[in-house]
PDB file of C-alpha atoms and ligand atoms in Angstrom:
ATOM      1  CA  MET A   1      89.817  85.057 107.389  1.00 76.00           C
ATOM      2  CA  ALA A   2      90.495  85.797 103.756  1.00 91.00           C
ATOM      3  CA  SER A   3      87.893  87.639 101.725  1.00 96.00           C
ATOM      4  CA  VAL A   4      86.929  86.435  98.279  1.00 98.00           C
ATOM      5  CA  ILE A   5      85.723  89.016  95.751  1.00 98.00           C
ATOM      6  CA  ALA A   6      84.657  87.726  92.339  1.00 98.00           C
ATOM      7  CA  LEU A   7      84.193  89.621  89.080  1.00 98.00           C
ATOM      8  CA  VAL A   8      81.613  87.920  86.863  1.00 98.00           C
ATOM      9  CA  SER A   9      79.448  88.568  83.797  1.00 97.00           C
ATOM     10  CA  GLN A  10      77.878  86.678  80.942  1.00 95.00           C
ATOM     11  CA  LYS A  11      78.726  89.484  78.548  1.00 95.00           C
ATOM     12  CA  GLY A  12      82.354  89.674  77.453  1.00 96.00           C
ATOM     13  CA  GLY A  13      84.522  92.760  77.687  1.00 97.00           C
ATOM     14  CA  VAL A  14      82.537  94.579  80.397  1.00 98.00           C
ATOM     15  CA  GLY A  15      85.537  95.218  82.675  1.00 98.00           C
ATOM     16  CA  LYS A  16      85.949  92.146  84.891  1.00 98.00           C
ATOM     17  CA  SER A  17      89.709  91.929  84.395  1.00 98.00           C
ATOM     18  CA  THR A  18      90.049  95.718  84.567  1.00 98.00           C
ATOM     19  CA  ILE A  19      88.410  95.933  87.992  1.00 98.00           C
ATOM     20  CA  ALA A  20      90.084  92.743  89.269  1.00 98.00           C
ATOM     21  CA  ARG A  21      93.522  94.177  88.484  1.00 98.00           C
ATOM     22  CA  ALA A  22      92.820  97.599  90.006  1.00 98.00           C
ATOM     23  CA  LEU A  23      91.377  95.982  93.128  1.00 98.00           C
ATOM     24  CA  ALA A  24      94.429  93.772  93.518  1.00 98.00           C
ATOM     25  CA  ARG A  25      96.751  96.725  92.913  1.00 98.00           C
ATOM     26  CA  GLU A  26      95.107  98.926  95.539  1.00 98.00           C
ATOM     27  CA  ALA A  27      94.805  96.100  98.067  1.00 97.00           C
ATOM     28  CA  ALA A  28      98.508  95.285  97.604  1.00 97.00           C
ATOM     29  CA  ALA A  29      99.432  98.966  97.944  1.00 97.00           C
ATOM     30  CA  GLY A  30      97.458  98.981 101.203  1.00 96.00           C
ATOM     31  CA  GLY A  31      99.543  96.123 102.571  1.00 96.00           C
ATOM     32  CA  LEU A  32      97.098  93.252 102.045  1.00 96.00           C
ATOM     33  CA  ARG A  33      98.324  89.862 100.874  1.00 97.00           C
ATOM     34  CA  VAL A  34      96.324  89.544  97.662  1.00 97.00           C
ATOM     35  CA  LYS A  35      96.123  87.127  94.770  1.00 98.00           C
ATOM     36  CA  ILE A  36      94.275  87.348  91.484  1.00 98.00           C
ATOM     37  CA  ALA A  37      92.840  83.977  90.513  1.00 98.00           C
ATOM     38  CA  ASP A  38      92.496  84.168  86.726  1.00 98.00           C
ATOM     39  CA  LEU A  39      89.729  81.698  85.880  1.00 97.00           C
ATOM     40  CA  ASP A  40      89.658  82.675  82.220  1.00 95.00           C
ATOM     41  CA  VAL A  41      92.175  80.008  81.236  1.00 93.00           C
ATOM     42  CA  GLN A  42      91.570  80.523  77.513  1.00 92.00           C
ATOM     43  CA  GLN A  43      92.375  84.244  77.513  1.00 94.00           C
ATOM     44  CA  GLY A  44      94.595  84.541  80.605  1.00 94.00           C
ATOM     45  CA  THR A  45      94.145  88.330  80.465  1.00 96.00           C
ATOM     46  CA  SER A  46      95.381  89.004  83.985  1.00 97.00           C
ATOM     47  CA  ILE A  47      98.252  86.524  83.604  1.00 97.00           C
ATOM     48  CA  ASP A  48      99.486  88.332  80.438  1.00 98.00           C
ATOM     49  CA  TRP A  49      99.030  91.727  82.074  1.00 98.00           C
ATOM     50  CA  ASN A  50     101.073  90.665  85.079  1.00 98.00           C
ATOM     51  CA  ARG A  51     103.910  89.456  82.865  1.00 98.00           C
ATOM     52  CA  THR A  52     104.032  92.924  81.277  1.00 98.00           C
ATOM     53  CA  ARG A  53     103.900  94.484  84.755  1.00 98.00           C
ATOM     54  CA  LEU A  54     106.754  92.355  86.081  1.00 98.00           C
ATOM     55  CA  ASP A  55     108.813  93.022  82.929  1.00 98.00           C
ATOM     56  CA  ALA A  56     108.376  96.764  83.402  1.00 98.00           C
ATOM     57  CA  GLY A  57     109.295  96.519  87.079  1.00 98.00           C
ATOM     58  CA  ILE A  58     106.096  98.203  88.282  1.00 98.00           C
ATOM     59  CA  GLU A  59     105.549  98.262  92.074  1.00 98.00           C
ATOM     60  CA  PRO A  60     103.761  96.907  93.963  1.00 98.00           C
ATOM     61  CA  THR A  61     104.174  93.493  92.437  1.00 97.00           C
ATOM     62  CA  ILE A  62     100.967  91.490  92.250  1.00 98.00           C
ATOM     63  CA  SER A  63     100.527  87.754  92.434  1.00 97.00           C
ATOM     64  CA  VAL A  64      98.400  86.257  89.643  1.00 98.00           C
ATOM     65  CA  GLU A  65      97.755  82.565  89.085  1.00 98.00           C
ATOM     66  CA  SER A  66      95.459  80.748  86.692  1.00 97.00           C
ATOM     67  CA  PHE A  67      93.003  78.157  87.940  1.00 97.00           C
ATOM     68  CA  LYS A  68      90.579  75.951  86.103  1.00 96.00           C
ATOM     69  CA  THR A  69      87.810  76.108  88.720  1.00 96.00           C
ATOM     70  CA  ALA A  70      86.641  78.203  91.663  1.00 96.00           C
ATOM     71  CA  ALA A  71      87.267  75.232  93.967  1.00 96.00           C
ATOM     72  CA  GLN A  72      90.917  75.078  92.929  1.00 97.00           C
ATOM     73  CA  ALA A  73      91.315  78.803  93.556  1.00 97.00           C
ATOM     74  CA  LEU A  74      89.684  78.509  96.982  1.00 96.00           C
ATOM     75  CA  ALA A  75      92.208  75.856  97.991  1.00 96.00           C
ATOM     76  CA  VAL A  76      94.934  78.545  98.258  1.00 94.00           C
ATOM     77  CA  VAL A  77      92.798  81.210  99.943  1.00 95.00           C
ATOM     78  CA  ASP A  78      94.271  80.724 103.422  1.00 94.00           C
ATOM     79  CA  HIS A  79      97.601  82.178 102.330  1.00 93.00           C
ATOM     80  CA  TYR A  80      96.000  85.546 101.500  1.00 97.00           C
ATOM     81  CA  ASP A  81      93.933  88.366 102.966  1.00 96.00           C
ATOM     82  CA  LEU A  82      92.093  88.815  99.686  1.00 97.00           C
ATOM     83  CA  LEU A  83      91.465  86.509  96.757  1.00 98.00           C
ATOM     84  CA  VAL A  84      90.222  88.324  93.640  1.00 98.00           C
ATOM     85  CA  ILE A  85      88.559  85.978  91.177  1.00 98.00           C
ATOM     86  CA  ASP A  86      88.694  87.230  87.575  1.00 98.00           C
ATOM     87  CA  GLY A  87      85.911  85.193  86.004  1.00 97.00           C
ATOM     88  CA  PRO A  88      85.370  84.066  82.420  1.00 96.00           C
ATOM     89  CA  ALA A  89      82.441  85.317  80.300  1.00 94.00           C
ATOM     90  CA  ARG A  90      79.695  83.164  78.783  1.00 87.00           C
ATOM     91  CA  THR A  91      79.767  80.279  81.244  1.00 88.00           C
ATOM     92  CA  SER A  92      76.654  79.920  83.408  1.00 88.00           C
ATOM     93  CA  GLN A  93      77.872  76.995  85.482  1.00 91.00           C
ATOM     94  CA  ALA A  94      81.334  78.435  86.159  1.00 93.00           C
ATOM     95  CA  THR A  95      79.739  81.759  87.061  1.00 96.00           C
ATOM     96  CA  LEU A  96      77.440  80.060  89.557  1.00 97.00           C
ATOM     97  CA  ASP A  97      80.325  78.098  91.109  1.00 97.00           C
ATOM     98  CA  ILE A  98      82.356  81.300  91.409  1.00 97.00           C
ATOM     99  CA  ALA A  99      79.412  83.217  92.900  1.00 97.00           C
ATOM    100  CA  ARG A 100      78.846  80.520  95.515  1.00 97.00           C
ATOM    101  CA  ALA A 101      82.528  80.660  96.504  1.00 96.00           C
ATOM    102  CA  ALA A 102      82.653  84.446  96.891  1.00 97.00           C
ATOM    103  CA  ASP A 103      81.868  86.758  99.787  1.00 97.00           C
ATOM    104  CA  LEU A 104      81.077  89.472  97.292  1.00 98.00           C
ATOM    105  CA  VAL A 105      80.190  89.113  93.603  1.00 98.00           C
ATOM    106  CA  VAL A 106      80.722  92.169  91.433  1.00 98.00           C
ATOM    107  CA  GLN A 107      79.291  92.428  87.923  1.00 98.00           C
ATOM    108  CA  PRO A 108      80.605  95.309  85.822  1.00 98.00           C
ATOM    109  CA  THR A 109      78.093  96.752  83.375  1.00 98.00           C
ATOM    110  CA  GLY A 110      77.756  99.546  80.873  1.00 98.00           C
ATOM    111  CA  ALA A 111      74.942 102.072  81.136  1.00 98.00           C
ATOM    112  CA  SER A 112      72.826 101.253  78.075  1.00 98.00           C
ATOM    113  CA  LEU A 113      69.650  99.238  78.442  1.00 98.00           C
ATOM    114  CA  ASP A 114      71.259  96.694  76.107  1.00 98.00           C
ATOM    115  CA  ASP A 115      73.853  96.158  78.839  1.00 98.00           C
ATOM    116  CA  LEU A 116      71.670  96.655  81.921  1.00 98.00           C
ATOM    117  CA  ARG A 117      68.882  94.233  81.021  1.00 98.00           C
ATOM    118  CA  PRO A 118      71.033  91.105  80.600  1.00 97.00           C
ATOM    119  CA  ALA A 119      73.148  92.152  83.592  1.00 98.00           C
ATOM    120  CA  VAL A 120      70.078  92.205  85.823  1.00 98.00           C
ATOM    121  CA  ARG A 121      68.882  88.887  84.392  1.00 98.00           C
ATOM    122  CA  GLU A 122      72.272  87.406  85.274  1.00 97.00           C
ATOM    123  CA  PHE A 123      71.952  88.410  88.943  1.00 98.00           C
ATOM    124  CA  HIS A 124      68.328  87.217  89.022  1.00 98.00           C
ATOM    125  CA  ALA A 125      69.572  83.815  87.833  1.00 97.00           C
ATOM    126  CA  LEU A 126      72.189  83.686  90.609  1.00 97.00           C
ATOM    127  CA  VAL A 127      69.574  84.592  93.231  1.00 98.00           C
ATOM    128  CA  LYS A 128      67.261  81.924  91.865  1.00 98.00           C
ATOM    129  CA  ALA A 129      70.131  79.440  92.228  1.00 97.00           C
ATOM    130  CA  GLY A 130      70.482  80.365  95.911  1.00 97.00           C
ATOM    131  CA  VAL A 131      73.115  83.138  96.003  1.00 98.00           C
ATOM    132  CA  PRO A 132      71.953  85.803  98.524  1.00 98.00           C
ATOM    133  CA  ALA A 133      71.121  89.087  96.754  1.00 97.00           C
ATOM    134  CA  ASP A 134      73.039  91.108  99.351  1.00 96.00           C
ATOM    135  CA  ARG A 135      76.263  89.500  98.153  1.00 97.00           C
ATOM    136  CA  LEU A 136      75.721  90.817  94.627  1.00 98.00           C
ATOM    137  CA  SER A 137      76.816  94.267  93.508  1.00 98.00           C
ATOM    138  CA  PHE A 138      77.097  96.100  90.209  1.00 98.00           C
ATOM    139  CA  ALA A 139      80.053  98.255  89.137  1.00 98.00           C
ATOM    140  CA  LEU A 140      79.343 100.863  86.472  1.00 98.00           C
ATOM    141  CA  ASN A 141      81.878 100.973  83.642  1.00 98.00           C
ATOM    142  CA  ARG A 142      82.378 102.961  80.399  1.00 98.00           C
ATOM    143  CA  ILE A 143      80.270 105.799  81.734  1.00 98.00           C
ATOM    144  CA  GLY A 144      79.986 108.971  79.621  1.00 98.00           C
ATOM    145  CA  THR A 145      78.276 111.569  81.776  1.00 98.00           C
ATOM    146  CA  ASP A 146      77.017 112.093  85.340  1.00 98.00           C
ATOM    147  CA  ALA A 147      73.445 111.889  84.047  1.00 98.00           C
ATOM    148  CA  GLU A 148      74.129 108.547  82.398  1.00 98.00           C
ATOM    149  CA  GLU A 149      75.640 107.245  85.628  1.00 98.00           C
ATOM    150  CA  ALA A 150      72.642 108.429  87.662  1.00 98.00           C
ATOM    151  CA  ASP A 151      70.142 106.788  85.285  1.00 98.00           C
ATOM    152  CA  ALA A 152      71.991 103.450  85.312  1.00 98.00           C
ATOM    153  CA  ARG A 153      72.309 103.568  89.092  1.00 98.00           C
ATOM    154  CA  ALA A 154      68.544 104.140  89.437  1.00 98.00           C
ATOM    155  CA  TYR A 155      67.739 101.293  87.033  1.00 98.00           C
ATOM    156  CA  LEU A 156      69.881  98.806  88.988  1.00 98.00           C
ATOM    157  CA  ALA A 157      68.593  99.970  92.378  1.00 98.00           C
ATOM    158  CA  ASP A 158      65.023  99.518  91.072  1.00 98.00           C
ATOM    159  CA  ALA A 159      65.951  95.956  90.127  1.00 98.00           C
ATOM    160  CA  GLY A 160      66.857  95.376  93.779  1.00 98.00           C
ATOM    161  CA  TYR A 161      70.653  95.264  93.687  1.00 98.00           C
ATOM    162  CA  GLY A 162      73.462  97.269  95.213  1.00 97.00           C
ATOM    163  CA  VAL A 163      75.682  99.415  93.018  1.00 98.00           C
ATOM    164  CA  LEU A 164      79.225 100.295  94.117  1.00 98.00           C
ATOM    165  CA  ALA A 165      79.919 103.959  94.735  1.00 97.00           C
ATOM    166  CA  GLY A 166      82.023 105.530  92.002  1.00 97.00           C
ATOM    167  CA  CYS A 167      82.366 104.338  88.409  1.00 98.00           C
ATOM    168  CA  LEU A 168      84.831 104.032  85.554  1.00 98.00           C
ATOM    169  CA  VAL A 169      84.419 106.565  82.786  1.00 98.00           C
ATOM    170  CA  GLU A 170      85.269 105.495  79.222  1.00 98.00           C
ATOM    171  CA  ARG A 171      88.832 106.670  78.471  1.00 98.00           C
ATOM    172  CA  PRO A 172      91.603 105.498  76.102  1.00 98.00           C
ATOM    173  CA  ALA A 173      94.047 106.299  78.941  1.00 98.00           C
ATOM    174  CA  TYR A 174      92.613 103.386  80.924  1.00 98.00           C
ATOM    175  CA  ARG A 175      93.331 101.033  78.016  1.00 98.00           C
ATOM    176  CA  LYS A 176      96.809 102.470  77.555  1.00 98.00           C
ATOM    177  CA  ALA A 177      97.642 102.022  81.240  1.00 98.00           C
ATOM    178  CA  GLN A 178      96.595  98.388  81.132  1.00 98.00           C
ATOM    179  CA  ASN A 179      98.514  97.818  77.892  1.00 98.00           C
ATOM    180  CA  GLU A 180     101.611  98.856  79.863  1.00 98.00           C
ATOM    181  CA  GLY A 181     100.987  96.582  82.851  1.00 98.00           C
ATOM    182  CA  ARG A 182      99.419  99.266  84.987  1.00 98.00           C
ATOM    183  CA  ALA A 183      96.027  99.334  86.687  1.00 98.00           C
ATOM    184  CA  VAL A 184      93.329 101.928  85.941  1.00 98.00           C
ATOM    185  CA  THR A 185      94.358 103.618  89.199  1.00 98.00           C
ATOM    186  CA  GLU A 186      97.898 104.039  87.792  1.00 98.00           C
ATOM    187  CA  THR A 187      97.354 106.098  84.621  1.00 98.00           C
ATOM    188  CA  ARG A 188      99.384 109.233  83.851  1.00 98.00           C
ATOM    189  CA  TYR A 189      96.363 111.371  84.765  1.00 98.00           C
ATOM    190  CA  ALA A 190      95.787 112.079  88.463  1.00 98.00           C
ATOM    191  CA  ALA A 191      92.102 112.914  87.976  1.00 98.00           C
ATOM    192  CA  LEU A 192      91.428 109.588  86.212  1.00 98.00           C
ATOM    193  CA  ASN A 193      93.309 107.702  88.934  1.00 98.00           C
ATOM    194  CA  THR A 194      91.281 109.414  91.635  1.00 98.00           C
ATOM    195  CA  ARG A 195      88.020 108.533  89.885  1.00 98.00           C
ATOM    196  CA  ALA A 196      88.989 104.889  89.449  1.00 98.00           C
ATOM    197  CA  ASP A 197      90.214 104.721  93.025  1.00 98.00           C
ATOM    198  CA  ALA A 198      86.822 105.867  94.335  1.00 98.00           C
ATOM    199  CA  LEU A 199      85.223 102.777  92.799  1.00 98.00           C
ATOM    200  CA  ILE A 200      87.993 100.469  94.032  1.00 98.00           C
ATOM    201  CA  GLN A 201      87.964 101.892  97.566  1.00 97.00           C
ATOM    202  CA  SER A 202      84.226 101.291  97.817  1.00 95.00           C
ATOM    203  CA  LEU A 203      85.055  97.642  97.127  1.00 96.00           C
ATOM    204  CA  ILE A 204      87.970  97.510  99.566  1.00 94.00           C
ATOM    205  CA  ASP A 205      85.759  99.078 102.252  1.00 91.00           C
ATOM    206  CA  GLN A 206      83.596  95.965 102.123  1.00 85.00           C
ATOM    207  CA  ILE A 207      86.463  93.591 102.913  1.00 79.00           C
ATOM    208  CA  GLY A 208      86.224  92.289 106.407  1.00 62.00           C
ATOM    209  CA  GLY A 209      83.091  94.380 106.994  1.00 48.00           C
TER     210      GLY A 209
HETATM  211  N1  ATP B   1      86.456 102.430  81.375  1.00 54.15           N
HETATM  212  C1  ATP B   1      87.154 102.002  80.325  1.00 54.15           C
HETATM  213  N2  ATP B   1      87.644 102.864  79.408  1.00 54.15           N
HETATM  214  C2  ATP B   1      88.355 102.426  78.344  1.00 54.15           C
HETATM  215  N3  ATP B   1      88.636 101.143  78.107  1.00 54.15           N
HETATM  216  C3  ATP B   1      88.175 100.227  78.981  1.00 54.15           C
HETATM  217  C4  ATP B   1      87.422 100.585  80.130  1.00 54.15           C
HETATM  218  N4  ATP B   1      87.109  99.454  80.823  1.00 54.15           N
HETATM  219  C5  ATP B   1      87.643  98.438  80.140  1.00 54.15           C
HETATM  220  N5  ATP B   1      88.291  98.872  79.038  1.00 54.15           N
HETATM  221  C6  ATP B   1      88.986  98.064  78.016  1.00 54.15           C
HETATM  222  O1  ATP B   1      88.038  97.178  77.458  1.00 54.15           O
HETATM  223  C7  ATP B   1      88.617  95.910  77.208  1.00 54.15           C
HETATM  224  C8  ATP B   1      87.836  94.833  77.962  1.00 54.15           C
HETATM  225  O2  ATP B   1      87.992  95.044  79.361  1.00 54.15           O
HETATM  226  P1  ATP B   1      88.259  93.801  80.328  1.00 54.15           P
HETATM  227  O3  ATP B   1      89.301  92.922  79.745  1.00 54.15           O
HETATM  228  O4  ATP B   1      88.476  94.348  81.692  1.00 54.15           O
HETATM  229  O5  ATP B   1      86.826  93.096  80.255  1.00 54.15           O
HETATM  230  P2  ATP B   1      86.443  91.616  80.710  1.00 54.15           P
HETATM  231  O6  ATP B   1      85.054  91.701  81.230  1.00 54.15           O
HETATM  232  O7  ATP B   1      87.472  91.069  81.610  1.00 54.15           O
HETATM  233  O8  ATP B   1      86.467  90.865  79.295  1.00 54.15           O
HETATM  234  P3  ATP B   1      86.351  89.261  79.049  1.00 54.15           P
HETATM  235  O9  ATP B   1      84.898  88.946  79.156  1.00 54.15           O
HETATM  236  O10 ATP B   1      86.883  89.106  77.665  1.00 54.15           O
HETATM  237  O11 ATP B   1      87.176  88.590  80.116  1.00 54.15           O
HETATM  238  C9  ATP B   1      90.073  96.016  77.630  1.00 54.15           C
HETATM  239  O12 ATP B   1      90.840  96.326  76.504  1.00 54.15           O
HETATM  240  C10 ATP B   1      90.073  97.196  78.603  1.00 54.15           C
HETATM  241  O13 ATP B   1      91.321  97.870  78.622  1.00 54.15           O
HETATM  242 MG1   MG B   2      88.571  89.240  81.457  1.00 54.15          MG
END
């Protein structure tokens, strides 16, 4: 059975596409048949990124396709071990449809209260709409210090949700890698790759579990 992992958020620019691409990259490197379903048809971030990646000849190659709805993406799921849904921001109904279709819903968030409060409200809304809370997990992004990570982790745990092990620190090198068609686990800096991989592996560990 294929696993479906969805990246969602109401807030834009929190790292949905960043984590979707790294997850797909690491799953593909591990031999899984994986597809990114880019549901942000307006931006097509992952589609554009993959064109750059293919142009540059970066291995492993990753399959990315755009879909209008979660249902359309699910129709191809049988051909894969893992379907990664890269969701659009600012769309309550699409987010709910995506969350219902997924085995695991991951919401990236920054560490400030300005980010954490609406992020928690978003998961509360999904739970209220019938999505089981144990299918919802946060991923911490743009972290500055260990203390900041610990505080954000505690806040989200208090709210009753899981938080993936590991986090993404804020680094221009992550942007640069993605500008070049690489994932955040494929930067020129081994230490940054290792840190990003810790977050991604905690996601991959949940596939088939
Ligand atoms: N940890 C990080 N350090 C530096 N830059 C980052 C980090 N995470 C994400 N970015 C950059 O921030 C921008 C937004 O990230 P991304 O596209 O992954 O967010 P998104 O949630 O998919 O956005 P949208 O809501 O527009 O789809 C991108 O340019 C990305 O390279
Ligand atoms: Mg995106």
